[in-house]
Structures are given as C-alpha cells and as structure tokens.
Amino acid sequence: MRPASELRGIIDLLPGLVWILNLMLNAAEALKDVPPERRRLMICPFVARRSSGSFVHLAVEVPA
C-alpha cells in the first residue's frame, strides 16, 4: 500500500490529466477525416519554473 502523501500527489494531478485526455479526444476528432496512415498527434510537455511556481505547458502538433 502506498503512503497517503504519495496518493495525495497522484490525486492532485487528476484534474490536469482529465484536461490532457480531453485535448487528445478533441485532436482525434479533428483528425477523423485524415487518412489513417497520415494521422499523427504529438503532445510535448515541458515545465516552466517561475518565482510564482512551476507550470506544465503542452505543445500540440498535428502534422500536415
């Protein structure tokens, strides 16, 4: 069994994960008319650290 503090950290991430899942579903919908062999979705996360805290940014690319 995991310590409560570790589980709390995972639970704190859930809202962000739901947001990312929604982003992926929207991208899949946008790609539905693209031939399967050309469908690609790249999601590149990176962390920005500022004095006010750390933020995760996502770069989304749908190749033409």
JSON list of N, CA, C and O in Angstrom, two decimals:
[
{"chain": "A", "resi": 1, "resn": "MET", "atom": "N", "xyz": [0.85, -1.17, 0.00]},
{"chain": "A", "resi": 1, "resn": "MET", "atom": "CA", "xyz": [0.00, 0.00, 0.00]},
{"chain": "A", "resi": 1, "resn": "MET", "atom": "C", "xyz": [0.90, 1.25, 0.00]},
{"chain": "A", "resi": 1, "resn": "MET", "atom": "O", "xyz": [1.90, 1.31, 0.68]},
{"chain": "A", "resi": 2, "resn": "ARG", "atom": "N", "xyz": [0.51, 2.25, -0.78]},
{"chain": "A", "resi": 2, "resn": "ARG", "atom": "CA", "xyz": [1.29, 3.48, -0.88]},
{"chain": "A", "resi": 2, "resn": "ARG", "atom": "C", "xyz": [0.98, 4.42, 0.29]},
{"chain": "A", "resi": 2, "resn": "ARG", "atom": "O", "xyz": [-0.14, 4.45, 0.78]},
{"chain": "A", "resi": 3, "resn": "PRO", "atom": "N", "xyz": [1.98, 5.21, 0.70]},
{"chain": "A", "resi": 3, "resn": "PRO", "atom": "CA", "xyz": [1.72, 6.20, 1.76]},
{"chain": "A", "resi": 3, "resn": "PRO", "atom": "C", "xyz": [0.68, 7.22, 1.30]},
{"chain": "A", "resi": 3, "resn": "PRO", "atom": "O", "xyz": [0.59, 7.55, 0.12]},
{"chain": "A", "resi": 4, "resn": "ALA", "atom": "N", "xyz": [-0.09, 7.72, 2.25]},
{"chain": "A", "resi": 4, "resn": "ALA", "atom": "CA", "xyz": [-1.15, 8.69, 1.93]},
{"chain": "A", "resi": 4, "resn": "ALA", "atom": "C", "xyz": [-0.59, 9.91, 1.23]},
{"chain": "A", "resi": 4, "resn": "ALA", "atom": "O", "xyz": [-1.23, 10.45, 0.31]},
{"chain": "A", "resi": 5, "resn": "SER", "atom": "N", "xyz": [0.61, 10.36, 1.60]},
{"chain": "A", "resi": 5, "resn": "SER", "atom": "CA", "xyz": [1.18, 11.57, 0.97]},
{"chain": "A", "resi": 5, "resn": "SER", "atom": "C", "xyz": [1.46, 11.33, -0.51]},
{"chain": "A", "resi": 5, "resn": "SER", "atom": "O", "xyz": [1.26, 12.21, -1.34]},
{"chain": "A", "resi": 6, "resn": "GLU", "atom": "N", "xyz": [1.88, 10.13, -0.88]},
{"chain": "A", "resi": 6, "resn": "GLU", "atom": "CA", "xyz": [2.13, 9.81, -2.29]},
{"chain": "A", "resi": 6, "resn": "GLU", "atom": "C", "xyz": [0.82, 9.74, -3.06]},
{"chain": "A", "resi": 6, "resn": "GLU", "atom": "O", "xyz": [0.72, 10.23, -4.17]},
{"chain": "A", "resi": 7, "resn": "LEU", "atom": "N", "xyz": [-0.19, 9.13, -2.48]},
{"chain": "A", "resi": 7, "resn": "LEU", "atom": "CA", "xyz": [-1.50, 9.06, -3.13]},
{"chain": "A", "resi": 7, "resn": "LEU", "atom": "C", "xyz": [-2.10, 10.45, -3.32]},
{"chain": "A", "resi": 7, "resn": "LEU", "atom": "O", "xyz": [-2.71, 10.74, -4.33]},
{"chain": "A", "resi": 8, "resn": "ARG", "atom": "N", "xyz": [-1.89, 11.32, -2.34]},
{"chain": "A", "resi": 8, "resn": "ARG", "atom": "CA", "xyz": [-2.41, 12.69, -2.44]},
{"chain": "A", "resi": 8, "resn": "ARG", "atom": "C", "xyz": [-1.79, 13.40, -3.64]},
{"chain": "A", "resi": 8, "resn": "ARG", "atom": "O", "xyz": [-2.46, 14.12, -4.36]},
{"chain": "A", "resi": 9, "resn": "GLY", "atom": "N", "xyz": [-0.50, 13.18, -3.86]},
{"chain": "A", "resi": 9, "resn": "GLY", "atom": "CA", "xyz": [0.17, 13.78, -5.02]},
{"chain": "A", "resi": 9, "resn": "GLY", "atom": "C", "xyz": [-0.43, 13.31, -6.34]},
{"chain": "A", "resi": 9, "resn": "GLY", "atom": "O", "xyz": [-0.60, 14.08, -7.26]},
{"chain": "A", "resi": 10, "resn": "ILE", "atom": "N", "xyz": [-0.77, 12.02, -6.39]},
{"chain": "A", "resi": 10, "resn": "ILE", "atom": "CA", "xyz": [-1.38, 11.47, -7.60]},
{"chain": "A", "resi": 10, "resn": "ILE", "atom": "C", "xyz": [-2.77, 12.06, -7.80]},
{"chain": "A", "resi": 10, "resn": "ILE", "atom": "O", "xyz": [-3.13, 12.47, -8.90]},
{"chain": "A", "resi": 11, "resn": "ILE", "atom": "N", "xyz": [-3.53, 12.14, -6.73]},
{"chain": "A", "resi": 11, "resn": "ILE", "atom": "CA", "xyz": [-4.89, 12.70, -6.82]},
{"chain": "A", "resi": 11, "resn": "ILE", "atom": "C", "xyz": [-4.85, 14.16, -7.26]},
{"chain": "A", "resi": 11, "resn": "ILE", "atom": "O", "xyz": [-5.68, 14.61, -8.03]},
{"chain": "A", "resi": 12, "resn": "ASP", "atom": "N", "xyz": [-3.85, 14.90, -6.79]},
{"chain": "A", "resi": 12, "resn": "ASP", "atom": "CA", "xyz": [-3.71, 16.31, -7.17]},
{"chain": "A", "resi": 12, "resn": "ASP", "atom": "C", "xyz": [-3.49, 16.46, -8.67]},
{"chain": "A", "resi": 12, "resn": "ASP", "atom": "O", "xyz": [-3.81, 17.50, -9.25]},
{"chain": "A", "resi": 13, "resn": "LEU", "atom": "N", "xyz": [-2.93, 15.45, -9.32]},
{"chain": "A", "resi": 13, "resn": "LEU", "atom": "CA", "xyz": [-2.67, 15.51, -10.77]},
{"chain": "A", "resi": 13, "resn": "LEU", "atom": "C", "xyz": [-3.91, 15.24, -11.62]},
{"chain": "A", "resi": 13, "resn": "LEU", "atom": "O", "xyz": [-3.93, 15.58, -12.79]},
{"chain": "A", "resi": 14, "resn": "LEU", "atom": "N", "xyz": [-4.92, 14.61, -11.06]},
{"chain": "A", "resi": 14, "resn": "LEU", "atom": "CA", "xyz": [-6.07, 14.17, -11.85]},
{"chain": "A", "resi": 14, "resn": "LEU", "atom": "C", "xyz": [-6.75, 15.26, -12.68]},
{"chain": "A", "resi": 14, "resn": "LEU", "atom": "O", "xyz": [-7.05, 15.02, -13.85]},
{"chain": "A", "resi": 15, "resn": "PRO", "atom": "N", "xyz": [-7.00, 16.46, -12.14]},
{"chain": "A", "resi": 15, "resn": "PRO", "atom": "CA", "xyz": [-7.64, 17.48, -12.99]},
{"chain": "A", "resi": 15, "resn": "PRO", "atom": "C", "xyz": [-6.83, 17.78, -14.25]},
{"chain": "A", "resi": 15, "resn": "PRO", "atom": "O", "xyz": [-7.38, 17.93, -15.33]},
{"chain": "A", "resi": 16, "resn": "GLY", "atom": "N", "xyz": [-5.53, 17.84, -14.13]},
{"chain": "A", "resi": 16, "resn": "GLY", "atom": "CA", "xyz": [-4.68, 18.08, -15.29]},
{"chain": "A", "resi": 16, "resn": "GLY", "atom": "C", "xyz": [-4.72, 16.94, -16.27]},
{"chain": "A", "resi": 16, "resn": "GLY", "atom": "O", "xyz": [-4.72, 17.13, -17.49]},
{"chain": "A", "resi": 17, "resn": "LEU", "atom": "N", "xyz": [-4.79, 15.71, -15.76]},
{"chain": "A", "resi": 17, "resn": "LEU", "atom": "CA", "xyz": [-4.84, 14.55, -16.65]},
{"chain": "A", "resi": 17, "resn": "LEU", "atom": "C", "xyz": [-6.15, 14.50, -17.41]},
{"chain": "A", "resi": 17, "resn": "LEU", "atom": "O", "xyz": [-6.18, 14.11, -18.58]},
{"chain": "A", "resi": 18, "resn": "VAL", "atom": "N", "xyz": [-7.23, 14.87, -16.77]},
{"chain": "A", "resi": 18, "resn": "VAL", "atom": "CA", "xyz": [-8.53, 14.93, -17.45]},
{"chain": "A", "resi": 18, "resn": "VAL", "atom": "C", "xyz": [-8.47, 15.96, -18.58]},
{"chain": "A", "resi": 18, "resn": "VAL", "atom": "O", "xyz": [-8.96, 15.72, -19.68]},
{"chain": "A", "resi": 19, "resn": "TRP", "atom": "N", "xyz": [-7.82, 17.08, -18.32]},
{"chain": "A", "resi": 19, "resn": "TRP", "atom": "CA", "xyz": [-7.68, 18.13, -19.34]},
{"chain": "A", "resi": 19, "resn": "TRP", "atom": "C", "xyz": [-6.89, 17.61, -20.54]},
{"chain": "A", "resi": 19, "resn": "TRP", "atom": "O", "xyz": [-7.24, 17.86, -21.69]},
{"chain": "A", "resi": 20, "resn": "ILE", "atom": "N", "xyz": [-5.81, 16.87, -20.27]},
{"chain": "A", "resi": 20, "resn": "ILE", "atom": "CA", "xyz": [-4.99, 16.31, -21.35]},
{"chain": "A", "resi": 20, "resn": "ILE", "atom": "C", "xyz": [-5.76, 15.27, -22.13]},
{"chain": "A", "resi": 20, "resn": "ILE", "atom": "O", "xyz": [-5.71, 15.22, -23.37]},
{"chain": "A", "resi": 21, "resn": "LEU", "atom": "N", "xyz": [-6.53, 14.43, -21.45]},
{"chain": "A", "resi": 21, "resn": "LEU", "atom": "CA", "xyz": [-7.36, 13.44, -22.14]},
{"chain": "A", "resi": 21, "resn": "LEU", "atom": "C", "xyz": [-8.36, 14.13, -23.06]},
{"chain": "A", "resi": 21, "resn": "LEU", "atom": "O", "xyz": [-8.56, 13.71, -24.20]},
{"chain": "A", "resi": 22, "resn": "ASN", "atom": "N", "xyz": [-8.98, 15.20, -22.59]},
{"chain": "A", "resi": 22, "resn": "ASN", "atom": "CA", "xyz": [-9.92, 15.96, -23.41]},
{"chain": "A", "resi": 22, "resn": "ASN", "atom": "C", "xyz": [-9.22, 16.54, -24.64]},
{"chain": "A", "resi": 22, "resn": "ASN", "atom": "O", "xyz": [-9.76, 16.50, -25.75]},
{"chain": "A", "resi": 23, "resn": "LEU", "atom": "N", "xyz": [-8.02, 17.06, -24.46]},
{"chain": "A", "resi": 23, "resn": "LEU", "atom": "CA", "xyz": [-7.23, 17.58, -25.58]},
{"chain": "A", "resi": 23, "resn": "LEU", "atom": "C", "xyz": [-6.99, 16.49, -26.62]},
{"chain": "A", "resi": 23, "resn": "LEU", "atom": "O", "xyz": [-7.15, 16.70, -27.82]},
{"chain": "A", "resi": 24, "resn": "MET", "atom": "N", "xyz": [-6.64, 15.29, -26.15]},
{"chain": "A", "resi": 24, "resn": "MET", "atom": "CA", "xyz": [-6.37, 14.18, -27.06]},
{"chain": "A", "resi": 24, "resn": "MET", "atom": "C", "xyz": [-7.64, 13.75, -27.81]},
{"chain": "A", "resi": 24, "resn": "MET", "atom": "O", "xyz": [-7.60, 13.46, -29.01]},
{"chain": "A", "resi": 25, "resn": "LEU", "atom": "N", "xyz": [-8.76, 13.71, -27.11]},
{"chain": "A", "resi": 25, "resn": "LEU", "atom": "CA", "xyz": [-10.02, 13.33, -27.75]},
{"chain": "A", "resi": 25, "resn": "LEU", "atom": "C", "xyz": [-10.44, 14.36, -28.81]},
{"chain": "A", "resi": 25, "resn": "LEU", "atom": "O", "xyz": [-10.91, 14.00, -29.89]},
{"chain": "A", "resi": 26, "resn": "ASN", "atom": "N", "xyz": [-10.25, 15.64, -28.50]},
{"chain": "A", "resi": 26, "resn": "ASN", "atom": "CA", "xyz": [-10.56, 16.69, -29.48]},
{"chain": "A", "resi": 26, "resn": "ASN", "atom": "C", "xyz": [-9.67, 16.57, -30.70]},
{"chain": "A", "resi": 26, "resn": "ASN", "atom": "O", "xyz": [-10.13, 16.74, -31.83]},
{"chain": "A", "resi": 27, "resn": "ALA", "atom": "N", "xyz": [-8.39, 16.28, -30.49]},
{"chain": "A", "resi": 27, "resn": "ALA", "atom": "CA", "xyz": [-7.45, 16.12, -31.61]},
{"chain": "A", "resi": 27, "resn": "ALA", "atom": "C", "xyz": [-7.85, 14.92, -32.46]},
{"chain": "A", "resi": 27, "resn": "ALA", "atom": "O", "xyz": [-7.82, 14.98, -33.69]},
{"chain": "A", "resi": 28, "resn": "ALA", "atom": "N", "xyz": [-8.24, 13.82, -31.82]},
{"chain": "A", "resi": 28, "resn": "ALA", "atom": "CA", "xyz": [-8.66, 12.63, -32.56]},
{"chain": "A", "resi": 28, "resn": "ALA", "atom": "C", "xyz": [-9.88, 12.95, -33.42]},
{"chain": "A", "resi": 28, "resn": "ALA", "atom": "O", "xyz": [-9.97, 12.52, -34.58]},
{"chain": "A", "resi": 29, "resn": "GLU", "atom": "N", "xyz": [-10.79, 13.71, -32.88]},
{"chain": "A", "resi": 29, "resn": "GLU", "atom": "CA", "xyz": [-11.98, 14.11, -33.64]},
{"chain": "A", "resi": 29, "resn": "GLU", "atom": "C", "xyz": [-11.58, 14.97, -34.83]},
{"chain": "A", "resi": 29, "resn": "GLU", "atom": "O", "xyz": [-12.09, 14.81, -35.94]},
{"chain": "A", "resi": 30, "resn": "ALA", "atom": "N", "xyz": [-10.65, 15.88, -34.63]},
{"chain": "A", "resi": 30, "resn": "ALA", "atom": "CA", "xyz": [-10.20, 16.76, -35.72]},
{"chain": "A", "resi": 30, "resn": "ALA", "atom": "C", "xyz": [-9.48, 15.98, -36.81]},
{"chain": "A", "resi": 30, "resn": "ALA", "atom": "O", "xyz": [-9.48, 16.40, -37.98]},
{"chain": "A", "resi": 31, "resn": "LEU", "atom": "N", "xyz": [-8.88, 14.85, -36.46]},
{"chain": "A", "resi": 31, "resn": "LEU", "atom": "CA", "xyz": [-8.12, 14.06, -37.43]},
{"chain": "A", "resi": 31, "resn": "LEU", "atom": "C", "xyz": [-8.94, 12.97, -38.11]},
{"chain": "A", "resi": 31, "resn": "LEU", "atom": "O", "xyz": [-8.42, 12.23, -38.94]},
{"chain": "A", "resi": 32, "resn": "LYS", "atom": "N", "xyz": [-10.23, 12.89, -37.80]},
{"chain": "A", "resi": 32, "resn": "LYS", "atom": "CA", "xyz": [-11.03, 11.77, -38.32]},
{"chain": "A", "resi": 32, "resn": "LYS", "atom": "C", "xyz": [-11.09, 11.70, -39.84]},
{"chain": "A", "resi": 32, "resn": "LYS", "atom": "O", "xyz": [-11.24, 10.62, -40.41]},
{"chain": "A", "resi": 33, "resn": "ASP", "atom": "N", "xyz": [-10.96, 12.84, -40.53]},
{"chain": "A", "resi": 33, "resn": "ASP", "atom": "CA", "xyz": [-11.02, 12.83, -41.99]},
{"chain": "A", "resi": 33, "resn": "ASP", "atom": "C", "xyz": [-9.65, 12.70, -42.65]},
{"chain": "A", "resi": 33, "resn": "ASP", "atom": "O", "xyz": [-9.56, 12.68, -43.87]},
{"chain": "A", "resi": 34, "resn": "VAL", "atom": "N", "xyz": [-8.62, 12.61, -41.84]},
{"chain": "A", "resi": 34, "resn": "VAL", "atom": "CA", "xyz": [-7.26, 12.43, -42.36]},
{"chain": "A", "resi": 34, "resn": "VAL", "atom": "C", "xyz": [-7.03, 10.93, -42.55]},
{"chain": "A", "resi": 34, "resn": "VAL", "atom": "O", "xyz": [-7.42, 10.13, -41.70]},
{"chain": "A", "resi": 35, "resn": "PRO", "atom": "N", "xyz": [-6.45, 10.52, -43.68]},
{"chain": "A", "resi": 35, "resn": "PRO", "atom": "CA", "xyz": [-6.21, 9.09, -43.89]},
{"chain": "A", "resi": 35, "resn": "PRO", "atom": "C", "xyz": [-5.41, 8.49, -42.73]},
{"chain": "A", "resi": 35, "resn": "PRO", "atom": "O", "xyz": [-4.50, 9.15, -42.20]},
{"chain": "A", "resi": 36, "resn": "PRO", "atom": "N", "xyz": [-5.73, 7.27, -42.30]},
{"chain": "A", "resi": 36, "resn": "PRO", "atom": "CA", "xyz": [-5.07, 6.67, -41.13]},
{"chain": "A", "resi": 36, "resn": "PRO", "atom": "C", "xyz": [-3.55, 6.69, -41.20]},
{"chain": "A", "resi": 36, "resn": "PRO", "atom": "O", "xyz": [-2.89, 6.92, -40.18]},
{"chain": "A", "resi": 37, "resn": "GLU", "atom": "N", "xyz": [-2.98, 6.48, -42.37]},
{"chain": "A", "resi": 37, "resn": "GLU", "atom": "CA", "xyz": [-1.51, 6.45, -42.47]},
{"chain": "A", "resi": 37, "resn": "GLU", "atom": "C", "xyz": [-0.87, 7.82, -42.27]},
{"chain": "A", "resi": 37, "resn": "GLU", "atom": "O", "xyz": [0.33, 7.93, -42.06]},
{"chain": "A", "resi": 38, "resn": "ARG", "atom": "N", "xyz": [-1.68, 8.89, -42.31]},
{"chain": "A", "resi": 38, "resn": "ARG", "atom": "CA", "xyz": [-1.15, 10.26, -42.10]},
{"chain": "A", "resi": 38, "resn": "ARG", "atom": "C", "xyz": [-1.51, 10.82, -40.74]},
{"chain": "A", "resi": 38, "resn": "ARG", "atom": "O", "xyz": [-1.08, 11.92, -40.40]},
{"chain": "A", "resi": 39, "resn": "ARG", "atom": "N", "xyz": [-2.30, 10.11, -39.96]},
{"chain": "A", "resi": 39, "resn": "ARG", "atom": "CA", "xyz": [-2.72, 10.61, -38.64]},
{"chain": "A", "resi": 39, "resn": "ARG", "atom": "C", "xyz": [-1.57, 10.56, -37.66]},
{"chain": "A", "resi": 39, "resn": "ARG", "atom": "O", "xyz": [-1.00, 9.52, -37.39]},
{"chain": "A", "resi": 40, "resn": "ARG", "atom": "N", "xyz": [-1.24, 11.70, -37.14]},
{"chain": "A", "resi": 40, "resn": "ARG", "atom": "CA", "xyz": [-0.19, 11.81, -36.12]},
{"chain": "A", "resi": 40, "resn": "ARG", "atom": "C", "xyz": [-0.59, 12.92, -35.15]},
{"chain": "A", "resi": 40, "resn": "ARG", "atom": "O", "xyz": [-1.07, 13.96, -35.57]},
{"chain": "A", "resi": 41, "resn": "LEU", "atom": "N", "xyz": [-0.35, 12.69, -33.90]},
{"chain": "A", "resi": 41, "resn": "LEU", "atom": "CA", "xyz": [-0.60, 13.70, -32.89]},
{"chain": "A", "resi": 41, "resn": "LEU", "atom": "C", "xyz": [0.59, 13.69, -31.94]},
{"chain": "A", "resi": 41, "resn": "LEU", "atom": "O", "xyz": [0.92, 12.66, -31.38]},
{"chain": "A", "resi": 42, "resn": "MET", "atom": "N", "xyz": [1.26, 14.81, -31.82]},
{"chain": "A", "resi": 42, "resn": "MET", "atom": "CA", "xyz": [2.38, 14.93, -30.91]},
{"chain": "A", "resi": 42, "resn": "MET", "atom": "C", "xyz": [2.02, 15.89, -29.79]},
{"chain": "A", "resi": 42, "resn": "MET", "atom": "O", "xyz": [1.59, 17.01, -30.06]},
{"chain": "A", "resi": 43, "resn": "ILE", "atom": "N", "xyz": [2.14, 15.44, -28.57]},
{"chain": "A", "resi": 43, "resn": "ILE", "atom": "CA", "xyz": [1.92, 16.29, -27.40]},
{"chain": "A", "resi": 43, "resn": "ILE", "atom": "C", "xyz": [3.24, 16.31, -26.64]},
{"chain": "A", "resi": 43, "resn": "ILE", "atom": "O", "xyz": [3.72, 15.28, -26.17]},
{"chain": "A", "resi": 44, "resn": "CYS", "atom": "N", "xyz": [3.85, 17.48, -26.57]},
{"chain": "A", "resi": 44, "resn": "CYS", "atom": "CA", "xyz": [5.17, 17.63, -25.95]},
{"chain": "A", "resi": 44, "resn": "CYS", "atom": "C", "xyz": [5.05, 18.49, -24.69]},
{"chain": "A", "resi": 44, "resn": "CYS", "atom": "O", "xyz": [4.91, 19.70, -24.79]},
{"chain": "A", "resi": 45, "resn": "PRO", "atom": "N", "xyz": [5.09, 17.86, -23.52]},
{"chain": "A", "resi": 45, "resn": "PRO", "atom": "CA", "xyz": [5.02, 18.64, -22.28]},
{"chain": "A", "resi": 45, "resn": "PRO", "atom": "C", "xyz": [6.38, 19.19, -21.88]},
{"chain": "A", "resi": 45, "resn": "PRO", "atom": "O", "xyz": [7.42, 18.60, -22.18]},
{"chain": "A", "resi": 46, "resn": "PHE", "atom": "N", "xyz": [6.36, 20.33, -21.24]},
{"chain": "A", "resi": 46, "resn": "PHE", "atom": "CA", "xyz": [7.58, 20.87, -20.63]},
{"chain": "A", "resi": 46, "resn": "PHE", "atom": "C", "xyz": [7.19, 21.69, -19.42]},
{"chain": "A", "resi": 46, "resn": "PHE", "atom": "O", "xyz": [6.07, 22.18, -19.31]},
{"chain": "A", "resi": 47, "resn": "VAL", "atom": "N", "xyz": [8.12, 21.80, -18.49]},
{"chain": "A", "resi": 47, "resn": "VAL", "atom": "CA", "xyz": [7.86, 22.51, -17.23]},
{"chain": "A", "resi": 47, "resn": "VAL", "atom": "C", "xyz": [8.55, 23.87, -17.27]},
{"chain": "A", "resi": 47, "resn": "VAL", "atom": "O", "xyz": [9.71, 23.98, -17.65]},
{"chain": "A", "resi": 48, "resn": "ALA", "atom": "N", "xyz": [7.81, 24.89, -16.90]},
{"chain": "A", "resi": 48, "resn": "ALA", "atom": "CA", "xyz": [8.37, 26.25, -16.76]},
{"chain": "A", "resi": 48, "resn": "ALA", "atom": "C", "xyz": [8.37, 26.59, -15.28]},
{"chain": "A", "resi": 48, "resn": "ALA", "atom": "O", "xyz": [7.35, 26.46, -14.60]},
{"chain": "A", "resi": 49, "resn": "ARG", "atom": "N", "xyz": [9.50, 26.98, -14.79]},
{"chain": "A", "resi": 49, "resn": "ARG", "atom": "CA", "xyz": [9.61, 27.36, -13.38]},
{"chain": "A", "resi": 49, "resn": "ARG", "atom": "C", "xyz": [9.72, 28.88, -13.27]},
{"chain": "A", "resi": 49, "resn": "ARG", "atom": "O", "xyz": [10.52, 29.50, -13.94]},
{"chain": "A", "resi": 50, "resn": "ARG", "atom": "N", "xyz": [8.85, 29.45, -12.47]},
{"chain": "A", "resi": 50, "resn": "ARG", "atom": "CA", "xyz": [8.85, 30.89, -12.23]},
{"chain": "A", "resi": 50, "resn": "ARG", "atom": "C", "xyz": [8.82, 31.13, -10.74]},
{"chain": "A", "resi": 50, "resn": "ARG", "atom": "O", "xyz": [8.58, 30.21, -9.96]},
{"chain": "A", "resi": 51, "resn": "SER", "atom": "N", "xyz": [9.02, 32.35, -10.34]},
{"chain": "A", "resi": 51, "resn": "SER", "atom": "CA", "xyz": [9.01, 32.67, -8.90]},
{"chain": "A", "resi": 51, "resn": "SER", "atom": "C", "xyz": [7.66, 32.35, -8.26]},
{"chain": "A", "resi": 51, "resn": "SER", "atom": "O", "xyz": [7.58, 32.05, -7.08]},
{"chain": "A", "resi": 52, "resn": "SER", "atom": "N", "xyz": [6.60, 32.39, -9.06]},
{"chain": "A", "resi": 52, "resn": "SER", "atom": "CA", "xyz": [5.27, 32.10, -8.52]},
{"chain": "A", "resi": 52, "resn": "SER", "atom": "C", "xyz": [4.95, 30.62, -8.51]},
{"chain": "A", "resi": 52, "resn": "SER", "atom": "O", "xyz": [3.89, 30.22, -8.06]},
{"chain": "A", "resi": 53, "resn": "GLY", "atom": "N", "xyz": [5.85, 29.78, -9.04]},
{"chain": "A", "resi": 53, "resn": "GLY", "atom": "CA", "xyz": [5.62, 28.34, -9.03]},
{"chain": "A", "resi": 53, "resn": "GLY", "atom": "C", "xyz": [6.02, 27.69, -10.34]},
{"chain": "A", "resi": 53, "resn": "GLY", "atom": "O", "xyz": [6.54, 28.34, -11.23]},
{"chain": "A", "resi": 54, "resn": "SER", "atom": "N", "xyz": [5.75, 26.41, -10.44]},
{"chain": "A", "resi": 54, "resn": "SER", "atom": "CA", "xyz": [6.05, 25.65, -11.65]},
{"chain": "A", "resi": 54, "resn": "SER", "atom": "C", "xyz": [4.77, 25.42, -12.43]},
{"chain": "A", "resi": 54, "resn": "SER", "atom": "O", "xyz": [3.70, 25.21, -11.85]},
{"chain": "A", "resi": 55, "resn": "PHE", "atom": "N", "xyz": [4.89, 25.44, -13.74]},
{"chain": "A", "resi": 55, "resn": "PHE", "atom": "CA", "xyz": [3.75, 25.26, -14.62]},
{"chain": "A", "resi": 55, "resn": "PHE", "atom": "C", "xyz": [4.11, 24.25, -15.70]},
{"chain": "A", "resi": 55, "resn": "PHE", "atom": "O", "xyz": [5.22, 24.24, -16.19]},
{"chain": "A", "resi": 56, "resn": "VAL", "atom": "N", "xyz": [3.16, 23.42, -16.07]},
{"chain": "A", "resi": 56, "resn": "VAL", "atom": "CA", "xyz": [3.37, 22.48, -17.18]},
{"chain": "A", "resi": 56, "resn": "VAL", "atom": "C", "xyz": [2.70, 23.07, -18.41]},
{"chain": "A", "resi": 56, "resn": "VAL", "atom": "O", "xyz": [1.54, 23.49, -18.37]},
{"chain": "A", "resi": 57, "resn": "HIS", "atom": "N", "xyz": [3.45, 23.14, -19.48]},
{"chain": "A", "resi": 57, "resn": "HIS", "atom": "CA", "xyz": [2.93, 23.63, -20.77]},
{"chain": "A", "resi": 57, "resn": "HIS", "atom": "C", "xyz": [2.90, 22.45, -21.73]},
{"chain": "A", "resi": 57, "resn": "HIS", "atom": "O", "xyz": [3.73, 21.56, -21.66]},
{"chain": "A", "resi": 58, "resn": "LEU", "atom": "N", "xyz": [1.95, 22.48, -22.64]},
{"chain": "A", "resi": 58, "resn": "LEU", "atom": "CA", "xyz": [1.87, 21.45, -23.66]},
{"chain": "A", "resi": 58, "resn": "LEU", "atom": "C", "xyz": [1.95, 22.09, -25.03]},
{"chain": "A", "resi": 58, "resn": "LEU", "atom": "O", "xyz": [1.26, 23.06, -25.30]},
{"chain": "A", "resi": 59, "resn": "ALA", "atom": "N", "xyz": [2.79, 21.53, -25.86]},
{"chain": "A", "resi": 59, "resn": "ALA", "atom": "CA", "xyz": [2.84, 21.93, -27.26]},
{"chain": "A", "resi": 59, "resn": "ALA", "atom": "C", "xyz": [2.18, 20.82, -28.06]},
{"chain": "A", "resi": 59, "resn": "ALA", "atom": "O", "xyz": [2.52, 19.64, -27.91]},
{"chain": "A", "resi": 60, "resn": "VAL", "atom": "N", "xyz": [1.21, 21.17, -28.86]},
{"chain": "A", "resi": 60, "resn": "VAL", "atom": "CA", "xyz": [0.47, 20.17, -29.64]},
{"chain": "A", "resi": 60, "resn": "VAL", "atom": "C", "xyz": [0.76, 20.40, -31.10]},
{"chain": "A", "resi": 60, "resn": "VAL", "atom": "O", "xyz": [0.69, 21.52, -31.59]},
{"chain": "A", "resi": 61, "resn": "GLU", "atom": "N", "xyz": [1.08, 19.33, -31.79]},
{"chain": "A", "resi": 61, "resn": "GLU", "atom": "CA", "xyz": [1.38, 19.42, -33.22]},
{"chain": "A", "resi": 61, "resn": "GLU", "atom": "C", "xyz": [0.60, 18.35, -33.97]},
{"chain": "A", "resi": 61, "resn": "GLU", "atom": "O", "xyz": [0.61, 17.18, -33.58]},
{"chain": "A", "resi": 62, "resn": "VAL", "atom": "N", "xyz": [-0.08, 18.77, -35.00]},
{"chain": "A", "resi": 62, "resn": "VAL", "atom": "CA", "xyz": [-0.75, 17.85, -35.92]},
{"chain": "A", "resi": 62, "resn": "VAL", "atom": "C", "xyz": [-0.10, 18.06, -37.27]},
{"chain": "A", "resi": 62, "resn": "VAL", "atom": "O", "xyz": [-0.37, 19.07, -37.94]},
{"chain": "A", "resi": 63, "resn": "PRO", "atom": "N", "xyz": [0.80, 17.14, -37.68]},
{"chain": "A", "resi": 63, "resn": "PRO", "atom": "CA", "xyz": [1.49, 17.32, -38.96]},
{"chain": "A", "resi": 63, "resn": "PRO", "atom": "C", "xyz": [0.53, 17.42, -40.13]},
{"chain": "A", "resi": 63, "resn": "PRO", "atom": "O", "xyz": [-0.51, 16.78, -40.15]},
{"chain": "A", "resi": 64, "resn": "ALA", "atom": "N", "xyz": [0.89, 18.23, -41.11]},
{"chain": "A", "resi": 64, "resn": "ALA", "atom": "CA", "xyz": [0.05, 18.41, -42.31]},
{"chain": "A", "resi": 64, "resn": "ALA", "atom": "C", "xyz": [0.23, 17.25, -43.25]},
{"chain": "A", "resi": 64, "resn": "ALA", "atom": "O", "xyz": [1.16, 16.54, -43.26]}
]
